[in-house]
JSON list of C-alpha atoms in Angstrom, two decimals:
[
{"chain": "A", "resi": 16, "resn": "MET", "atom": "CA", "xyz": [-5.14, 45.19, -27.69]},
{"chain": "A", "resi": 17, "resn": "ASN", "atom": "CA", "xyz": [-4.93, 41.92, -29.61]},
{"chain": "A", "resi": 18, "resn": "PRO", "atom": "CA", "xyz": [-1.75, 41.07, -31.53]},
{"chain": "A", "resi": 19, "resn": "GLU", "atom": "CA", "xyz": [-3.41, 41.23, -34.96]},
{"chain": "A", "resi": 20, "resn": "ALA", "atom": "CA", "xyz": [-4.35, 44.87, -34.49]},
{"chain": "A", "resi": 21, "resn": "SER", "atom": "CA", "xyz": [-0.78, 45.76, -33.61]},
{"chain": "A", "resi": 22, "resn": "VAL", "atom": "CA", "xyz": [0.45, 43.95, -36.72]},
{"chain": "A", "resi": 23, "resn": "VAL", "atom": "CA", "xyz": [-1.96, 46.06, -38.78]},
{"chain": "A", "resi": 24, "resn": "ASP", "atom": "CA", "xyz": [-0.73, 49.14, -36.92]},
{"chain": "A", "resi": 25, "resn": "ASN", "atom": "CA", "xyz": [2.86, 48.29, -37.78]},
{"chain": "A", "resi": 26, "resn": "VAL", "atom": "CA", "xyz": [1.99, 47.80, -41.44]},
{"chain": "A", "resi": 27, "resn": "ILE", "atom": "CA", "xyz": [0.16, 51.15, -41.58]},
{"chain": "A", "resi": 28, "resn": "ASP", "atom": "CA", "xyz": [3.07, 52.87, -39.81]},
{"chain": "A", "resi": 29, "resn": "THR", "atom": "CA", "xyz": [5.57, 51.39, -42.25]},
{"chain": "A", "resi": 30, "resn": "VAL", "atom": "CA", "xyz": [3.52, 52.37, -45.30]},
{"chain": "A", "resi": 31, "resn": "SER", "atom": "CA", "xyz": [3.10, 55.93, -44.07]},
{"chain": "A", "resi": 32, "resn": "ALA", "atom": "CA", "xyz": [6.82, 56.16, -43.21]},
{"chain": "A", "resi": 33, "resn": "VAL", "atom": "CA", "xyz": [7.65, 55.10, -46.77]},
{"chain": "A", "resi": 34, "resn": "PHE", "atom": "CA", "xyz": [5.17, 57.67, -48.12]},
{"chain": "A", "resi": 35, "resn": "LEU", "atom": "CA", "xyz": [6.76, 60.41, -45.99]},
{"chain": "A", "resi": 36, "resn": "VAL", "atom": "CA", "xyz": [10.31, 59.64, -47.11]},
{"chain": "A", "resi": 37, "resn": "VAL", "atom": "CA", "xyz": [9.37, 59.29, -50.79]},
{"chain": "A", "resi": 38, "resn": "GLY", "atom": "CA", "xyz": [7.34, 62.51, -50.63]},
{"chain": "A", "resi": 39, "resn": "ALA", "atom": "CA", "xyz": [10.32, 64.34, -49.15]},
{"chain": "A", "resi": 40, "resn": "LEU", "atom": "CA", "xyz": [12.56, 62.86, -51.86]},
{"chain": "A", "resi": 41, "resn": "MET", "atom": "CA", "xyz": [10.25, 64.46, -54.46]},
{"chain": "A", "resi": 42, "resn": "SER", "atom": "CA", "xyz": [11.19, 67.86, -53.04]},
{"chain": "A", "resi": 43, "resn": "LEU", "atom": "CA", "xyz": [14.87, 66.96, -53.22]},
{"chain": "A", "resi": 44, "resn": "ALA", "atom": "CA", "xyz": [14.41, 65.81, -56.83]},
{"chain": "A", "resi": 45, "resn": "ALA", "atom": "CA", "xyz": [12.82, 69.15, -57.67]},
{"chain": "A", "resi": 46, "resn": "ALA", "atom": "CA", "xyz": [15.72, 71.04, -56.09]},
{"chain": "A", "resi": 47, "resn": "VAL", "atom": "CA", "xyz": [18.29, 68.94, -57.97]},
{"chain": "A", "resi": 48, "resn": "GLY", "atom": "CA", "xyz": [16.35, 69.50, -61.19]},
{"chain": "A", "resi": 49, "resn": "LEU", "atom": "CA", "xyz": [16.25, 73.25, -60.56]},
{"chain": "A", "resi": 50, "resn": "LEU", "atom": "CA", "xyz": [20.01, 73.32, -60.10]},
{"chain": "A", "resi": 51, "resn": "ARG", "atom": "CA", "xyz": [21.03, 70.99, -62.93]},
{"chain": "A", "resi": 52, "resn": "PHE", "atom": "CA", "xyz": [18.61, 71.59, -65.81]},
{"chain": "A", "resi": 53, "resn": "PRO", "atom": "CA", "xyz": [19.68, 74.09, -68.47]},
{"chain": "A", "resi": 54, "resn": "ASP", "atom": "CA", "xyz": [16.60, 76.25, -69.18]},
{"chain": "A", "resi": 55, "resn": "LEU", "atom": "CA", "xyz": [13.26, 77.39, -67.81]},
{"chain": "A", "resi": 56, "resn": "LEU", "atom": "CA", "xyz": [11.01, 74.82, -69.47]},
{"chain": "A", "resi": 57, "resn": "SER", "atom": "CA", "xyz": [12.98, 71.79, -68.27]},
{"chain": "A", "resi": 58, "resn": "ARG", "atom": "CA", "xyz": [13.18, 73.32, -64.79]},
{"chain": "A", "resi": 59, "resn": "MET", "atom": "CA", "xyz": [9.39, 73.64, -64.86]},
{"chain": "A", "resi": 60, "resn": "HIS", "atom": "CA", "xyz": [9.22, 69.92, -65.57]},
{"chain": "A", "resi": 61, "resn": "ALA", "atom": "CA", "xyz": [11.23, 69.19, -62.43]},
{"chain": "A", "resi": 62, "resn": "ALA", "atom": "CA", "xyz": [9.36, 71.72, -60.28]},
{"chain": "A", "resi": 63, "resn": "THR", "atom": "CA", "xyz": [6.00, 69.97, -60.61]},
{"chain": "A", "resi": 64, "resn": "LYS", "atom": "CA", "xyz": [7.13, 66.82, -58.80]},
{"chain": "A", "resi": 65, "resn": "PRO", "atom": "CA", "xyz": [6.65, 67.96, -55.17]},
{"chain": "A", "resi": 66, "resn": "GLN", "atom": "CA", "xyz": [3.57, 70.00, -56.07]},
{"chain": "A", "resi": 67, "resn": "VAL", "atom": "CA", "xyz": [1.44, 67.05, -57.20]},
{"chain": "A", "resi": 68, "resn": "LEU", "atom": "CA", "xyz": [2.88, 63.61, -56.44]},
{"chain": "A", "resi": 69, "resn": "GLY", "atom": "CA", "xyz": [4.84, 64.73, -53.36]},
{"chain": "A", "resi": 70, "resn": "LEU", "atom": "CA", "xyz": [1.82, 66.47, -51.85]},
{"chain": "A", "resi": 71, "resn": "PHE", "atom": "CA", "xyz": [-0.32, 63.41, -52.61]},
{"chain": "A", "resi": 72, "resn": "LEU", "atom": "CA", "xyz": [2.07, 61.06, -50.82]},
{"chain": "A", "resi": 73, "resn": "LEU", "atom": "CA", "xyz": [2.38, 63.32, -47.77]},
{"chain": "A", "resi": 74, "resn": "LEU", "atom": "CA", "xyz": [-1.39, 63.84, -47.48]},
{"chain": "A", "resi": 75, "resn": "ALA", "atom": "CA", "xyz": [-1.91, 60.07, -47.72]},
{"chain": "A", "resi": 76, "resn": "ALA", "atom": "CA", "xyz": [0.64, 59.63, -44.93]},
{"chain": "A", "resi": 77, "resn": "ILE", "atom": "CA", "xyz": [-1.29, 62.10, -42.75]},
{"chain": "A", "resi": 78, "resn": "GLY", "atom": "CA", "xyz": [-4.51, 60.19, -43.39]},
{"chain": "A", "resi": 79, "resn": "LEU", "atom": "CA", "xyz": [-2.86, 56.87, -42.56]},
{"chain": "A", "resi": 80, "resn": "GLN", "atom": "CA", "xyz": [-1.29, 58.21, -39.37]},
{"chain": "A", "resi": 81, "resn": "LEU", "atom": "CA", "xyz": [-4.42, 59.82, -37.93]},
{"chain": "A", "resi": 82, "resn": "ARG", "atom": "CA", "xyz": [-6.63, 56.75, -38.56]},
{"chain": "A", "resi": 83, "resn": "THR", "atom": "CA", "xyz": [-9.87, 58.72, -38.65]},
{"chain": "A", "resi": 84, "resn": "TRP", "atom": "CA", "xyz": [-12.12, 58.67, -41.68]},
{"chain": "A", "resi": 85, "resn": "TRP", "atom": "CA", "xyz": [-13.18, 62.31, -41.62]},
{"chain": "A", "resi": 86, "resn": "VAL", "atom": "CA", "xyz": [-9.76, 63.78, -42.44]},
{"chain": "A", "resi": 87, "resn": "TRP", "atom": "CA", "xyz": [-9.75, 62.11, -45.86]},
{"chain": "A", "resi": 88, "resn": "PRO", "atom": "CA", "xyz": [-12.29, 64.52, -47.47]},
{"chain": "A", "resi": 89, "resn": "VAL", "atom": "CA", "xyz": [-10.31, 67.53, -46.20]},
{"chain": "A", "resi": 90, "resn": "LEU", "atom": "CA", "xyz": [-7.06, 66.07, -47.53]},
{"chain": "A", "resi": 91, "resn": "LEU", "atom": "CA", "xyz": [-8.79, 65.35, -50.84]},
{"chain": "A", "resi": 92, "resn": "VAL", "atom": "CA", "xyz": [-9.96, 68.98, -51.00]},
{"chain": "A", "resi": 93, "resn": "ALA", "atom": "CA", "xyz": [-6.41, 70.22, -50.42]},
{"chain": "A", "resi": 94, "resn": "TRP", "atom": "CA", "xyz": [-5.06, 67.95, -53.16]},
{"chain": "A", "resi": 95, "resn": "ILE", "atom": "CA", "xyz": [-7.81, 68.78, -55.68]},
{"chain": "A", "resi": 96, "resn": "PHE", "atom": "CA", "xyz": [-7.30, 72.51, -55.18]},
{"chain": "A", "resi": 97, "resn": "GLN", "atom": "CA", "xyz": [-3.59, 71.97, -55.74]},
{"chain": "A", "resi": 98, "resn": "LEU", "atom": "CA", "xyz": [-4.40, 70.08, -58.95]},
{"chain": "A", "resi": 99, "resn": "LEU", "atom": "CA", "xyz": [-6.63, 72.95, -60.10]},
{"chain": "A", "resi": 100, "resn": "THR", "atom": "CA", "xyz": [-4.27, 75.83, -59.33]},
{"chain": "A", "resi": 101, "resn": "VAL", "atom": "CA", "xyz": [-0.84, 74.44, -60.25]},
{"chain": "A", "resi": 102, "resn": "PRO", "atom": "CA", "xyz": [-1.60, 74.21, -64.00]},
{"chain": "A", "resi": 103, "resn": "VAL", "atom": "CA", "xyz": [-2.75, 77.84, -63.99]},
{"chain": "A", "resi": 104, "resn": "SER", "atom": "CA", "xyz": [0.56, 79.15, -62.67]},
{"chain": "A", "resi": 105, "resn": "ALA", "atom": "CA", "xyz": [2.53, 76.70, -64.83]},
{"chain": "A", "resi": 106, "resn": "HIS", "atom": "CA", "xyz": [0.64, 77.90, -67.90]},
{"chain": "A", "resi": 107, "resn": "MET", "atom": "CA", "xyz": [1.33, 81.54, -67.12]},
{"chain": "A", "resi": 108, "resn": "VAL", "atom": "CA", "xyz": [5.01, 80.97, -66.36]},
{"chain": "A", "resi": 109, "resn": "GLY", "atom": "CA", "xyz": [5.47, 78.82, -69.45]},
{"chain": "A", "resi": 110, "resn": "ARG", "atom": "CA", "xyz": [3.69, 81.37, -71.65]},
{"chain": "A", "resi": 111, "resn": "ALA", "atom": "CA", "xyz": [5.77, 84.25, -70.31]},
{"chain": "A", "resi": 112, "resn": "GLY", "atom": "CA", "xyz": [8.93, 82.15, -70.66]},
{"chain": "A", "resi": 113, "resn": "TYR", "atom": "CA", "xyz": [8.11, 81.35, -74.28]},
{"chain": "A", "resi": 114, "resn": "ARG", "atom": "CA", "xyz": [7.26, 84.94, -75.15]},
{"chain": "A", "resi": 115, "resn": "THR", "atom": "CA", "xyz": [10.40, 86.34, -73.53]},
{"chain": "A", "resi": 116, "resn": "LYS", "atom": "CA", "xyz": [12.64, 83.69, -75.21]},
{"chain": "A", "resi": 117, "resn": "HIS", "atom": "CA", "xyz": [13.78, 82.07, -71.96]},
{"chain": "A", "resi": 118, "resn": "LEU", "atom": "CA", "xyz": [14.32, 78.72, -73.61]},
{"chain": "A", "resi": 119, "resn": "HIS", "atom": "CA", "xyz": [17.01, 76.88, -75.50]},
{"chain": "A", "resi": 120, "resn": "ARG", "atom": "CA", "xyz": [15.36, 76.38, -78.85]},
{"chain": "A", "resi": 121, "resn": "GLU", "atom": "CA", "xyz": [17.85, 73.71, -79.90]},
{"chain": "A", "resi": 122, "resn": "LEU", "atom": "CA", "xyz": [16.67, 71.50, -77.01]},
{"chain": "A", "resi": 123, "resn": "LEU", "atom": "CA", "xyz": [13.07, 71.42, -78.23]},
{"chain": "A", "resi": 124, "resn": "SER", "atom": "CA", "xyz": [12.04, 68.33, -80.15]},
{"chain": "A", "resi": 125, "resn": "SER", "atom": "CA", "xyz": [8.98, 70.07, -81.63]},
{"chain": "A", "resi": 126, "resn": "ASP", "atom": "CA", "xyz": [7.52, 73.57, -81.33]},
{"chain": "A", "resi": 127, "resn": "GLU", "atom": "CA", "xyz": [3.83, 73.59, -82.19]},
{"chain": "A", "resi": 128, "resn": "LEU", "atom": "CA", "xyz": [3.34, 77.07, -80.75]},
{"chain": "A", "resi": 129, "resn": "ASP", "atom": "CA", "xyz": [5.76, 78.66, -83.23]},
{"chain": "A", "resi": 130, "resn": "ALA", "atom": "CA", "xyz": [3.39, 78.35, -86.20]},
{"chain": "A", "resi": 131, "resn": "VAL", "atom": "CA", "xyz": [0.50, 79.76, -84.15]},
{"chain": "A", "resi": 132, "resn": "VAL", "atom": "CA", "xyz": [2.57, 82.75, -83.02]},
{"chain": "A", "resi": 133, "resn": "GLN", "atom": "CA", "xyz": [3.75, 83.45, -86.58]},
{"chain": "A", "resi": 134, "resn": "LYS", "atom": "CA", "xyz": [0.16, 83.29, -87.85]},
{"chain": "A", "resi": 135, "resn": "ALA", "atom": "CA", "xyz": [-1.11, 85.61, -85.11]},
{"chain": "A", "resi": 136, "resn": "ALA", "atom": "CA", "xyz": [1.66, 88.12, -85.80]},
{"chain": "A", "resi": 137, "resn": "GLN", "atom": "CA", "xyz": [0.88, 87.97, -89.54]},
{"chain": "A", "resi": 138, "resn": "SER", "atom": "CA", "xyz": [-2.84, 88.59, -88.99]},
{"chain": "A", "resi": 139, "resn": "ALA", "atom": "CA", "xyz": [-2.05, 91.43, -86.57]},
{"chain": "A", "resi": 140, "resn": "ARG", "atom": "CA", "xyz": [0.16, 93.03, -89.23]},
{"chain": "A", "resi": 141, "resn": "ASP", "atom": "CA", "xyz": [-2.61, 92.66, -91.83]},
{"chain": "A", "resi": 142, "resn": "GLU", "atom": "CA", "xyz": [-5.13, 94.19, -89.43]},
{"chain": "A", "resi": 143, "resn": "SER", "atom": "CA", "xyz": [-2.96, 97.22, -88.66]},
{"chain": "A", "resi": 144, "resn": "SER", "atom": "CA", "xyz": [-2.13, 97.86, -92.35]},
{"chain": "A", "resi": 145, "resn": "ARG", "atom": "CA", "xyz": [-5.82, 97.66, -93.25]},
{"chain": "A", "resi": 146, "resn": "ASP", "atom": "CA", "xyz": [-6.66, 100.09, -90.44]},
{"chain": "A", "resi": 147, "resn": "GLU", "atom": "CA", "xyz": [-4.09, 102.57, -91.70]},
{"chain": "A", "resi": 148, "resn": "ALA", "atom": "CA", "xyz": [-5.47, 102.29, -95.24]},
{"chain": "A", "resi": 149, "resn": "SER", "atom": "CA", "xyz": [-9.07, 102.90, -94.14]},
{"chain": "A", "resi": 150, "resn": "ASP", "atom": "CA", "xyz": [-8.06, 105.74, -91.85]},
{"chain": "A", "resi": 151, "resn": "GLY", "atom": "CA", "xyz": [-6.56, 107.59, -94.80]},
{"chain": "A", "resi": 152, "resn": "GLY", "atom": "CA", "xyz": [-3.17, 107.89, -93.12]},
{"chain": "A", "resi": 153, "resn": "ARG", "atom": "CA", "xyz": [-4.44, 109.51, -89.94]},
{"chain": "A", "resi": 154, "resn": "PRO", "atom": "CA", "xyz": [-2.44, 108.48, -86.87]},
{"chain": "B", "resi": 22, "resn": "MET", "atom": "CA", "xyz": [10.43, 54.68, -36.13]},
{"chain": "B", "resi": 23, "resn": "MET", "atom": "CA", "xyz": [8.59, 57.96, -36.58]},
{"chain": "B", "resi": 24, "resn": "GLN", "atom": "CA", "xyz": [11.44, 59.92, -35.01]},
{"chain": "B", "resi": 25, "resn": "THR", "atom": "CA", "xyz": [13.88, 58.37, -37.51]},
{"chain": "B", "resi": 26, "resn": "VAL", "atom": "CA", "xyz": [11.54, 59.32, -40.35]},
{"chain": "B", "resi": 27, "resn": "LEU", "atom": "CA", "xyz": [11.32, 62.84, -38.97]},
{"chain": "B", "resi": 28, "resn": "ALA", "atom": "CA", "xyz": [15.12, 63.19, -38.88]},
{"chain": "B", "resi": 29, "resn": "VAL", "atom": "CA", "xyz": [15.58, 61.75, -42.38]},
{"chain": "B", "resi": 30, "resn": "THR", "atom": "CA", "xyz": [12.89, 63.94, -43.93]},
{"chain": "B", "resi": 31, "resn": "ALA", "atom": "CA", "xyz": [14.20, 67.02, -42.10]},
{"chain": "B", "resi": 32, "resn": "VAL", "atom": "CA", "xyz": [17.64, 66.49, -43.67]},
{"chain": "B", "resi": 33, "resn": "ILE", "atom": "CA", "xyz": [16.13, 65.87, -47.12]},
{"chain": "B", "resi": 34, "resn": "LEU", "atom": "CA", "xyz": [13.88, 68.92, -46.96]},
{"chain": "B", "resi": 35, "resn": "SER", "atom": "CA", "xyz": [16.72, 71.13, -45.71]},
{"chain": "B", "resi": 36, "resn": "LEU", "atom": "CA", "xyz": [18.86, 70.11, -48.68]},
{"chain": "B", "resi": 37, "resn": "ALA", "atom": "CA", "xyz": [15.94, 70.69, -51.05]},
{"chain": "B", "resi": 38, "resn": "ALA", "atom": "CA", "xyz": [15.23, 74.14, -49.58]},
{"chain": "B", "resi": 39, "resn": "ALA", "atom": "CA", "xyz": [18.93, 75.02, -49.88]},
{"chain": "B", "resi": 40, "resn": "GLY", "atom": "CA", "xyz": [18.86, 74.04, -53.55]},
{"chain": "B", "resi": 41, "resn": "ALA", "atom": "CA", "xyz": [15.74, 76.11, -54.22]},
{"chain": "B", "resi": 42, "resn": "ILE", "atom": "CA", "xyz": [17.25, 79.12, -52.42]},
{"chain": "B", "resi": 43, "resn": "ILE", "atom": "CA", "xyz": [20.45, 78.81, -54.43]},
{"chain": "B", "resi": 44, "resn": "ARG", "atom": "CA", "xyz": [18.36, 78.86, -57.60]},
{"chain": "B", "resi": 45, "resn": "ILE", "atom": "CA", "xyz": [16.43, 81.90, -56.33]},
{"chain": "B", "resi": 46, "resn": "SER", "atom": "CA", "xyz": [19.62, 83.82, -55.65]},
{"chain": "B", "resi": 47, "resn": "ARG", "atom": "CA", "xyz": [21.47, 82.75, -58.80]},
{"chain": "B", "resi": 48, "resn": "GLY", "atom": "CA", "xyz": [18.66, 82.19, -61.28]},
{"chain": "B", "resi": 49, "resn": "PRO", "atom": "CA", "xyz": [19.46, 83.96, -64.55]},
{"chain": "B", "resi": 50, "resn": "SER", "atom": "CA", "xyz": [15.94, 85.28, -65.19]},
{"chain": "B", "resi": 51, "resn": "LEU", "atom": "CA", "xyz": [13.04, 86.48, -63.10]},
{"chain": "B", "resi": 52, "resn": "LEU", "atom": "CA", "xyz": [10.90, 83.51, -64.15]},
{"chain": "B", "resi": 53, "resn": "ASP", "atom": "CA", "xyz": [13.51, 81.08, -62.83]},
{"chain": "B", "resi": 54, "resn": "ARG", "atom": "CA", "xyz": [13.28, 82.82, -59.47]},
{"chain": "B", "resi": 55, "resn": "VAL", "atom": "CA", "xyz": [9.47, 82.65, -59.50]},
{"chain": "B", "resi": 56, "resn": "LEU", "atom": "CA", "xyz": [9.62, 78.94, -60.30]},
{"chain": "B", "resi": 57, "resn": "ALA", "atom": "CA", "xyz": [12.15, 78.29, -57.54]},
{"chain": "B", "resi": 58, "resn": "SER", "atom": "CA", "xyz": [10.03, 80.19, -55.02]},
{"chain": "B", "resi": 59, "resn": "ASP", "atom": "CA", "xyz": [7.06, 78.02, -56.03]},
{"chain": "B", "resi": 60, "resn": "VAL", "atom": "CA", "xyz": [9.20, 74.98, -55.25]},
{"chain": "B", "resi": 61, "resn": "LEU", "atom": "CA", "xyz": [10.18, 76.55, -51.93]},
{"chain": "B", "resi": 62, "resn": "LEU", "atom": "CA", "xyz": [6.47, 76.94, -51.13]},
{"chain": "B", "resi": 63, "resn": "ALA", "atom": "CA", "xyz": [5.89, 73.27, -51.98]},
{"chain": "B", "resi": 64, "resn": "ILE", "atom": "CA", "xyz": [8.78, 72.31, -49.68]},
{"chain": "B", "resi": 65, "resn": "LEU", "atom": "CA", "xyz": [7.22, 74.39, -46.88]},
{"chain": "B", "resi": 66, "resn": "GLY", "atom": "CA", "xyz": [3.90, 72.60, -47.40]},
{"chain": "B", "resi": 67, "resn": "ALA", "atom": "CA", "xyz": [5.74, 69.29, -47.30]},
{"chain": "B", "resi": 68, "resn": "ALA", "atom": "CA", "xyz": [7.29, 70.28, -43.96]},
{"chain": "B", "resi": 69, "resn": "LEU", "atom": "CA", "xyz": [3.84, 71.14, -42.57]},
{"chain": "B", "resi": 70, "resn": "CYS", "atom": "CA", "xyz": [2.51, 67.76, -43.77]},
{"chain": "B", "resi": 71, "resn": "ILE", "atom": "CA", "xyz": [5.37, 65.84, -42.19]},
{"chain": "B", "resi": 72, "resn": "ASP", "atom": "CA", "xyz": [4.93, 67.69, -38.89]},
{"chain": "B", "resi": 73, "resn": "MET", "atom": "CA", "xyz": [1.23, 66.76, -38.85]},
{"chain": "B", "resi": 74, "resn": "ALA", "atom": "CA", "xyz": [1.86, 63.13, -39.81]},
{"chain": "B", "resi": 75, "resn": "VAL", "atom": "CA", "xyz": [4.66, 62.49, -37.32]},
{"chain": "B", "resi": 76, "resn": "ASN", "atom": "CA", "xyz": [3.11, 64.29, -34.34]},
{"chain": "B", "resi": 77, "resn": "ARG", "atom": "CA", "xyz": [-0.45, 63.19, -35.22]},
{"chain": "B", "resi": 78, "resn": "HIS", "atom": "CA", "xyz": [-2.23, 66.53, -35.02]},
{"chain": "B", "resi": 79, "resn": "LEU", "atom": "CA", "xyz": [-4.22, 68.59, -37.52]},
{"chain": "B", "resi": 80, "resn": "ASN", "atom": "CA", "xyz": [-3.28, 72.14, -36.52]},
{"chain": "B", "resi": 81, "resn": "ASN", "atom": "CA", "xyz": [-1.79, 72.99, -39.91]},
{"chain": "B", "resi": 82, "resn": "LEU", "atom": "CA", "xyz": [-4.45, 71.42, -42.10]},
{"chain": "B", "resi": 83, "resn": "MET", "atom": "CA", "xyz": [-6.42, 74.60, -42.83]},
{"chain": "B", "resi": 84, "resn": "LEU", "atom": "CA", "xyz": [-3.15, 76.42, -43.51]},
{"chain": "B", "resi": 85, "resn": "LEU", "atom": "CA", "xyz": [-2.29, 73.71, -46.03]},
{"chain": "B", "resi": 86, "resn": "VAL", "atom": "CA", "xyz": [-5.69, 73.98, -47.76]},
{"chain": "B", "resi": 87, "resn": "ALA", "atom": "CA", "xyz": [-5.38, 77.78, -47.94]},
{"chain": "B", "resi": 88, "resn": "LEU", "atom": "CA", "xyz": [-1.84, 77.40, -49.30]},
{"chain": "B", "resi": 89, "resn": "SER", "atom": "CA", "xyz": [-3.04, 75.14, -52.10]},
{"chain": "B", "resi": 90, "resn": "ILE", "atom": "CA", "xyz": [-5.87, 77.55, -52.94]},
{"chain": "B", "resi": 91, "resn": "VAL", "atom": "CA", "xyz": [-4.00, 80.88, -53.05]},
{"chain": "B", "resi": 92, "resn": "GLY", "atom": "CA", "xyz": [-0.42, 79.72, -53.62]},
{"chain": "B", "resi": 93, "resn": "PHE", "atom": "CA", "xyz": [-0.58, 80.17, -57.39]},
{"chain": "B", "resi": 94, "resn": "ILE", "atom": "CA", "xyz": [-1.58, 83.87, -57.36]},
{"chain": "B", "resi": 95, "resn": "GLY", "atom": "CA", "xyz": [1.95, 85.18, -56.81]},
{"chain": "B", "resi": 96, "resn": "SER", "atom": "CA", "xyz": [3.57, 83.37, -59.71]},
{"chain": "B", "resi": 97, "resn": "VAL", "atom": "CA", "xyz": [0.64, 84.17, -62.03]},
{"chain": "B", "resi": 98, "resn": "THR", "atom": "CA", "xyz": [0.94, 87.88, -61.19]},
{"chain": "B", "resi": 99, "resn": "VAL", "atom": "CA", "xyz": [4.69, 87.97, -61.72]},
{"chain": "B", "resi": 100, "resn": "ALA", "atom": "CA", "xyz": [4.46, 86.02, -65.00]},
{"chain": "B", "resi": 101, "resn": "ARG", "atom": "CA", "xyz": [1.78, 88.40, -66.24]},
{"chain": "B", "resi": 102, "resn": "PHE", "atom": "CA", "xyz": [3.89, 91.49, -65.54]},
{"chain": "B", "resi": 103, "resn": "VAL", "atom": "CA", "xyz": [7.03, 89.96, -67.04]},
{"chain": "B", "resi": 104, "resn": "ALA", "atom": "CA", "xyz": [5.15, 89.32, -70.28]},
{"chain": "B", "resi": 105, "resn": "ASP", "atom": "CA", "xyz": [3.76, 92.88, -70.36]},
{"chain": "B", "resi": 106, "resn": "ARG", "atom": "CA", "xyz": [7.06, 94.61, -69.77]},
{"chain": "B", "resi": 107, "resn": "ARG", "atom": "CA", "xyz": [8.99, 92.61, -72.32]},
{"chain": "B", "resi": 108, "resn": "GLU", "atom": "CA", "xyz": [6.34, 93.10, -75.02]},
{"chain": "B", "resi": 109, "resn": "GLN", "atom": "CA", "xyz": [6.37, 96.88, -74.51]},
{"chain": "B", "resi": 110, "resn": "ALA", "atom": "CA", "xyz": [10.18, 96.89, -74.62]},
{"chain": "B", "resi": 111, "resn": "ASN", "atom": "CA", "xyz": [10.04, 95.05, -77.97]},
{"chain": "B", "resi": 112, "resn": "GLU", "atom": "CA", "xyz": [7.58, 97.57, -79.40]},
{"chain": "B", "resi": 113, "resn": "SER", "atom": "CA", "xyz": [9.47, 100.69, -78.46]}
]
């Protein structure tokens, strides 16, 4: 083994070690955010850190450590599926949290959903009153 | 160097998992618990990744891919049922 290759090896090892430690720190940041933040929506903000950036750093560290080209597509598949599925669960949790009033409204800087919800409730009320009128009072 | 990294990340991930478990046990609402269990799942995936990277094997890779594909179903289901129950309670 020539000395240049071992220098490259050392550089790759160092980079992947940094990726591993930073990726683990993302998990710690999420835990600290879960413990310190006041309501559900700000905790959701902290919880996404290890799911996207942390997973990316750790998968990159795996690819750097194994030094084979064919693991990279598999790692990319794992990361892309994570990118596709995490917003789905975040959307559902955020929606349920908004609907069940699990948020501190005074901490919001703007609430664009409020107008939409008011409008939908208004149109639902109109719909039901029109139904009752056309039914002739039948239940 | 890799053994040092393994020790450091093991300590960090243990602290993170402890924080997530504290939030699961304390968490004022059900959705907080769901969110914290999602974070606990991410920490578990991180531990699998670090094991593979430090020991240079790929035994857990398919487990990791499956985790990223189906991991969201639990929180979606729970969020769905929370919304349903609270809306019915408001109506009655």
